Amino acid sequence: MKRIVIAGTSSMVGKTTISTGIMKALSKKHNVQPYKIGPDYIDPTYHTEATKNKSRNLDSFFMDEMQVRSIFKRHSKNKDISVIEGVRGLYEGISPYNDVGSTASVAKGYKFTSYFINGCKKPYKKCSCNN
């Protein structure tokens, strides 16, 4: 089973747009299982529309590790690839003292291929962008 995580450096960097685009493109040749990390209920509707498979939430705050693993295993079964959209920044969870609720907390223990989205809204402050 192939797995991809789309993680961001923060919120509002384009994770949903890029994740949904990747899901749609992969769905043309593969059976894609979409996921959203966190309790979000809006982004998964885009995933479901793009893939025609119901997007599932993986949330390390409201679910224990076994529940997250069970949902992932059950819904990834018989799929070619799973695409997981992260939440906020990679290590941003509910507390500055641990990673509970973060993309990193859900991805631990899985062998994911990860892609990072770095927003360039104000490139002179946040990042360096080359044309």
mmCIF file with all atom_site columns, N, CA and C in Angstrom, residues 5-41:
data_model
loop_
_atom_site.group_PDB
_atom_site.id
_atom_site.type_symbol
_atom_site.label_atom_id
_atom_site.label_alt_id
_atom_site.label_comp_id
_atom_site.label_asym_id
_atom_site.label_entity_id
_atom_site.label_seq_id
_atom_site.pdbx_PDB_ins_code
_atom_site.Cartn_x
_atom_site.Cartn_y
_atom_site.Cartn_z
_atom_site.occupancy
_atom_site.B_iso_or_equiv
_atom_site.pdbx_formal_charge
_atom_site.auth_seq_id
_atom_site.auth_comp_id
_atom_site.auth_asym_id
_atom_site.auth_atom_id
_atom_site.pdbx_PDB_model_num
ATOM 1   N N  . VAL A 1 5  ? 1.717   11.710 2.485   1.00 0.00 ? 5  VAL A N  1
ATOM 2   C CA . VAL A 1 5  ? 1.239   12.748 3.390   1.00 0.00 ? 5  VAL A CA 1
ATOM 3   C C  . VAL A 1 5  ? 1.584   14.100 2.781   1.00 0.00 ? 5  VAL A C  1
ATOM 4   N N  . ILE A 1 6  ? 0.603   14.979 2.740   1.00 0.00 ? 6  ILE A N  1
ATOM 5   C CA . ILE A 1 6  ? 0.825   16.351 2.308   1.00 0.00 ? 6  ILE A CA 1
ATOM 6   C C  . ILE A 1 6  ? 0.816   17.190 3.583   1.00 0.00 ? 6  ILE A C  1
ATOM 7   N N  . ALA A 1 7  ? 1.991   17.672 3.970   1.00 0.00 ? 7  ALA A N  1
ATOM 8   C CA . ALA A 1 7  ? 2.134   18.455 5.197   1.00 0.00 ? 7  ALA A CA 1
ATOM 9   C C  . ALA A 1 7  ? 2.514   19.885 4.838   1.00 0.00 ? 7  ALA A C  1
ATOM 10  N N  . GLY A 1 8  ? 2.200   20.798 5.717   1.00 0.00 ? 8  GLY A N  1
ATOM 11  C CA . GLY A 1 8  ? 2.520   22.200 5.472   1.00 0.00 ? 8  GLY A CA 1
ATOM 12  C C  . GLY A 1 8  ? 3.408   22.773 6.548   1.00 0.00 ? 8  GLY A C  1
ATOM 13  N N  . THR A 1 9  ? 3.957   23.932 6.246   1.00 0.00 ? 9  THR A N  1
ATOM 14  C CA . THR A 1 9  ? 4.760   24.645 7.238   1.00 0.00 ? 9  THR A CA 1
ATOM 15  C C  . THR A 1 9  ? 3.861   25.389 8.213   1.00 0.00 ? 9  THR A C  1
ATOM 16  N N  . SER A 1 10 ? 2.598   25.595 7.831   1.00 0.00 ? 10 SER A N  1
ATOM 17  C CA . SER A 1 10 ? 1.623   26.267 8.689   1.00 0.00 ? 10 SER A CA 1
ATOM 18  C C  . SER A 1 10 ? 0.247   26.129 8.042   1.00 0.00 ? 10 SER A C  1
ATOM 19  N N  . SER A 1 11 ? -0.735  26.779 8.622   1.00 0.00 ? 11 SER A N  1
ATOM 20  C CA . SER A 1 11 ? -2.060  26.846 8.008   1.00 0.00 ? 11 SER A CA 1
ATOM 21  C C  . SER A 1 11 ? -2.013  27.809 6.831   1.00 0.00 ? 11 SER A C  1
ATOM 22  N N  . MET A 1 12 ? -2.980  27.687 5.954   1.00 0.00 ? 12 MET A N  1
ATOM 23  C CA . MET A 1 12 ? -3.159  28.628 4.845   1.00 0.00 ? 12 MET A CA 1
ATOM 24  C C  . MET A 1 12 ? -1.999  28.654 3.851   1.00 0.00 ? 12 MET A C  1
ATOM 25  N N  . VAL A 1 13 ? -1.373  27.492 3.622   1.00 0.00 ? 13 VAL A N  1
ATOM 26  C CA . VAL A 1 13 ? -0.278  27.432 2.642   1.00 0.00 ? 13 VAL A CA 1
ATOM 27  C C  . VAL A 1 13 ? -0.671  26.663 1.383   1.00 0.00 ? 13 VAL A C  1
ATOM 28  N N  . GLY A 1 14 ? -1.906  26.186 1.326   1.00 0.00 ? 14 GLY A N  1
ATOM 29  C CA . GLY A 1 14 ? -2.376  25.503 0.123   1.00 0.00 ? 14 GLY A CA 1
ATOM 30  C C  . GLY A 1 14 ? -2.457  23.994 0.212   1.00 0.00 ? 14 GLY A C  1
ATOM 31  N N  . LYS A 1 15 ? -2.422  23.438 1.431   1.00 0.00 ? 15 LYS A N  1
ATOM 32  C CA . LYS A 1 15 ? -2.472  21.981 1.591   1.00 0.00 ? 15 LYS A CA 1
ATOM 33  C C  . LYS A 1 15 ? -3.721  21.374 0.959   1.00 0.00 ? 15 LYS A C  1
ATOM 34  N N  . THR A 1 16 ? -4.871  21.975 1.201   1.00 0.00 ? 16 THR A N  1
ATOM 35  C CA . THR A 1 16 ? -6.118  21.411 0.686   1.00 0.00 ? 16 THR A CA 1
ATOM 36  C C  . THR A 1 16 ? -6.162  21.466 -0.838  1.00 0.00 ? 16 THR A C  1
ATOM 37  N N  . THR A 1 17 ? -5.766  22.578 -1.406  1.00 0.00 ? 17 THR A N  1
ATOM 38  C CA . THR A 1 17 ? -5.771  22.710 -2.865  1.00 0.00 ? 17 THR A CA 1
ATOM 39  C C  . THR A 1 17 ? -4.839  21.691 -3.506  1.00 0.00 ? 17 THR A C  1
ATOM 40  N N  . ILE A 1 18 ? -3.630  21.593 -2.985  1.00 0.00 ? 18 ILE A N  1
ATOM 41  C CA . ILE A 1 18 ? -2.649  20.663 -3.550  1.00 0.00 ? 18 ILE A CA 1
ATOM 42  C C  . ILE A 1 18 ? -3.057  19.216 -3.286  1.00 0.00 ? 18 ILE A C  1
ATOM 43  N N  . SER A 1 19 ? -3.503  18.916 -2.073  1.00 0.00 ? 19 SER A N  1
ATOM 44  C CA . SER A 1 19 ? -3.927  17.549 -1.743  1.00 0.00 ? 19 SER A CA 1
ATOM 45  C C  . SER A 1 19 ? -5.072  17.092 -2.634  1.00 0.00 ? 19 SER A C  1
ATOM 46  N N  . THR A 1 20 ? -6.073  17.941 -2.784  1.00 0.00 ? 20 THR A N  1
ATOM 47  C CA . THR A 1 20 ? -7.233  17.582 -3.599  1.00 0.00 ? 20 THR A CA 1
ATOM 48  C C  . THR A 1 20 ? -6.839  17.404 -5.061  1.00 0.00 ? 20 THR A C  1
ATOM 49  N N  . GLY A 1 21 ? -5.948  18.253 -5.551  1.00 0.00 ? 21 GLY A N  1
ATOM 50  C CA . GLY A 1 21 ? -5.463  18.107 -6.925  1.00 0.00 ? 21 GLY A CA 1
ATOM 51  C C  . GLY A 1 21 ? -4.717  16.806 -7.142  1.00 0.00 ? 21 GLY A C  1
ATOM 52  N N  . ILE A 1 22 ? -3.876  16.446 -6.185  1.00 0.00 ? 22 ILE A N  1
ATOM 53  C CA . ILE A 1 22 ? -3.135  15.178 -6.266  1.00 0.00 ? 22 ILE A CA 1
ATOM 54  C C  . ILE A 1 22 ? -4.104  13.999 -6.217  1.00 0.00 ? 22 ILE A C  1
ATOM 55  N N  . MET A 1 23 ? -5.076  14.075 -5.310  1.00 0.00 ? 23 MET A N  1
ATOM 56  C CA . MET A 1 23 ? -6.072  13.004 -5.209  1.00 0.00 ? 23 MET A CA 1
ATOM 57  C C  . MET A 1 23 ? -6.833  12.828 -6.522  1.00 0.00 ? 23 MET A C  1
ATOM 58  N N  . LYS A 1 24 ? -7.256  13.932 -7.109  1.00 0.00 ? 24 LYS A N  1
ATOM 59  C CA . LYS A 1 24 ? -8.008  13.884 -8.369  1.00 0.00 ? 24 LYS A CA 1
ATOM 60  C C  . LYS A 1 24 ? -7.154  13.295 -9.490  1.00 0.00 ? 24 LYS A C  1
ATOM 61  N N  . ALA A 1 25 ? -5.904  13.755 -9.593  1.00 0.00 ? 25 ALA A N  1
ATOM 62  C CA . ALA A 1 25 ? -5.011  13.253 -10.649 1.00 0.00 ? 25 ALA A CA 1
ATOM 63  C C  . ALA A 1 25 ? -4.748  11.758 -10.483 1.00 0.00 ? 25 ALA A C  1
ATOM 64  N N  . LEU A 1 26 ? -4.460  11.326 -9.252  1.00 0.00 ? 26 LEU A N  1
ATOM 65  C CA . LEU A 1 26 ? -4.197  9.909  -9.008  1.00 0.00 ? 26 LEU A CA 1
ATOM 66  C C  . LEU A 1 26 ? -5.438  9.053  -9.249  1.00 0.00 ? 26 LEU A C  1
ATOM 67  N N  . SER A 1 27 ? -6.615  9.621  -8.987  1.00 0.00 ? 27 SER A N  1
ATOM 68  C CA . SER A 1 27 ? -7.872  8.876  -9.144  1.00 0.00 ? 27 SER A CA 1
ATOM 69  C C  . SER A 1 27 ? -8.173  8.507  -10.589 1.00 0.00 ? 27 SER A C  1
ATOM 70  N N  . LYS A 1 28 ? -7.517  9.156  -11.521 1.00 0.00 ? 28 LYS A N  1
ATOM 71  C CA . LYS A 1 28 ? -7.746  8.828  -12.933 1.00 0.00 ? 28 LYS A CA 1
ATOM 72  C C  . LYS A 1 28 ? -7.239  7.434  -13.280 1.00 0.00 ? 28 LYS A C  1
ATOM 73  N N  . LYS A 1 29 ? -6.220  6.951  -12.538 1.00 0.00 ? 29 LYS A N  1
ATOM 74  C CA . LYS A 1 29 ? -5.655  5.626  -12.820 1.00 0.00 ? 29 LYS A CA 1
ATOM 75  C C  . LYS A 1 29 ? -5.636  4.696  -11.612 1.00 0.00 ? 29 LYS A C  1
ATOM 76  N N  . HIS A 1 30 ? -5.940  5.231  -10.430 1.00 0.00 ? 30 HIS A N  1
ATOM 77  C CA . HIS A 1 30 ? -5.823  4.439  -9.202  1.00 0.00 ? 30 HIS A CA 1
ATOM 78  C C  . HIS A 1 30 ? -7.063  4.608  -8.330  1.00 0.00 ? 30 HIS A C  1
ATOM 79  N N  . ASN A 1 31 ? -7.265  3.641  -7.443  1.00 0.00 ? 31 ASN A N  1
ATOM 80  C CA . ASN A 1 31 ? -8.314  3.720  -6.438  1.00 0.00 ? 31 ASN A CA 1
ATOM 81  C C  . ASN A 1 31 ? -7.694  4.386  -5.210  1.00 0.00 ? 31 ASN A C  1
ATOM 82  N N  . VAL A 1 32 ? -8.041  5.648  -4.978  1.00 0.00 ? 32 VAL A N  1
ATOM 83  C CA . VAL A 1 32 ? -7.404  6.476  -3.946  1.00 0.00 ? 32 VAL A CA 1
ATOM 84  C C  . VAL A 1 32 ? -8.282  6.567  -2.705  1.00 0.00 ? 32 VAL A C  1
ATOM 85  N N  . GLN A 1 33 ? -7.675  6.335  -1.540  1.00 0.00 ? 33 GLN A N  1
ATOM 86  C CA . GLN A 1 33 ? -8.377  6.546  -0.272  1.00 0.00 ? 33 GLN A CA 1
ATOM 87  C C  . GLN A 1 33 ? -7.878  7.853  0.338   1.00 0.00 ? 33 GLN A C  1
ATOM 88  N N  . PRO A 1 34 ? -8.757  8.857  0.451   1.00 0.00 ? 34 PRO A N  1
ATOM 89  C CA . PRO A 1 34 ? -8.345  10.129 1.038   1.00 0.00 ? 34 PRO A CA 1
ATOM 90  C C  . PRO A 1 34 ? -8.549  10.173 2.553   1.00 0.00 ? 34 PRO A C  1
ATOM 91  N N  . TYR A 1 35 ? -7.674  10.941 3.208   1.00 0.00 ? 35 TYR A N  1
ATOM 92  C CA . TYR A 1 35 ? -7.773  11.171 4.649   1.00 0.00 ? 35 TYR A CA 1
ATOM 93  C C  . TYR A 1 35 ? -7.467  12.630 4.950   1.00 0.00 ? 35 TYR A C  1
ATOM 94  N N  . LYS A 1 36 ? -8.008  13.102 6.066   1.00 0.00 ? 36 LYS A N  1
ATOM 95  C CA . LYS A 1 36 ? -7.685  14.427 6.589   1.00 0.00 ? 36 LYS A CA 1
ATOM 96  C C  . LYS A 1 36 ? -7.297  14.255 8.043   1.00 0.00 ? 36 LYS A C  1
ATOM 97  N N  . ILE A 1 37 ? -6.152  14.800 8.411   1.00 0.00 ? 37 ILE A N  1
ATOM 98  C CA . ILE A 1 37 ? -5.741  14.755 9.810   1.00 0.00 ? 37 ILE A CA 1
ATOM 99  C C  . ILE A 1 37 ? -6.468  15.870 10.545  1.00 0.00 ? 37 ILE A C  1
ATOM 100 N N  . GLY A 1 38 ? -7.025  15.524 11.701  1.00 0.00 ? 38 GLY A N  1
ATOM 101 C CA . GLY A 1 38 ? -7.761  16.484 12.507  1.00 0.00 ? 38 GLY A CA 1
ATOM 102 C C  . GLY A 1 38 ? -9.263  16.318 12.356  1.00 0.00 ? 38 GLY A C  1
ATOM 103 N N  . PRO A 1 39 ? -10.027 17.143 13.088  1.00 0.00 ? 39 PRO A N  1
ATOM 104 C CA . PRO A 1 39 ? -11.485 17.004 13.113  1.00 0.00 ? 39 PRO A CA 1
ATOM 105 C C  . PRO A 1 39 ? -12.211 17.759 11.999  1.00 0.00 ? 39 PRO A C  1
ATOM 106 N N  . ASP A 1 40 ? -11.497 18.228 11.010  1.00 0.00 ? 40 ASP A N  1
ATOM 107 C CA . ASP A 1 40 ? -12.072 19.026 9.917   1.00 0.00 ? 40 ASP A CA 1
ATOM 108 C C  . ASP A 1 40 ? -13.203 18.276 9.216   1.00 0.00 ? 40 ASP A C  1
ATOM 109 N N  . TYR A 1 41 ? -14.282 18.957 8.911   1.00 0.00 ? 41 TYR A N  1
ATOM 110 C CA . TYR A 1 41 ? -15.374 18.327 8.172   1.00 0.00 ? 41 TYR A CA 1
ATOM 111 C C  . TYR A 1 41 ? -15.589 18.956 6.795   1.00 0.00 ? 41 TYR A C  1
#
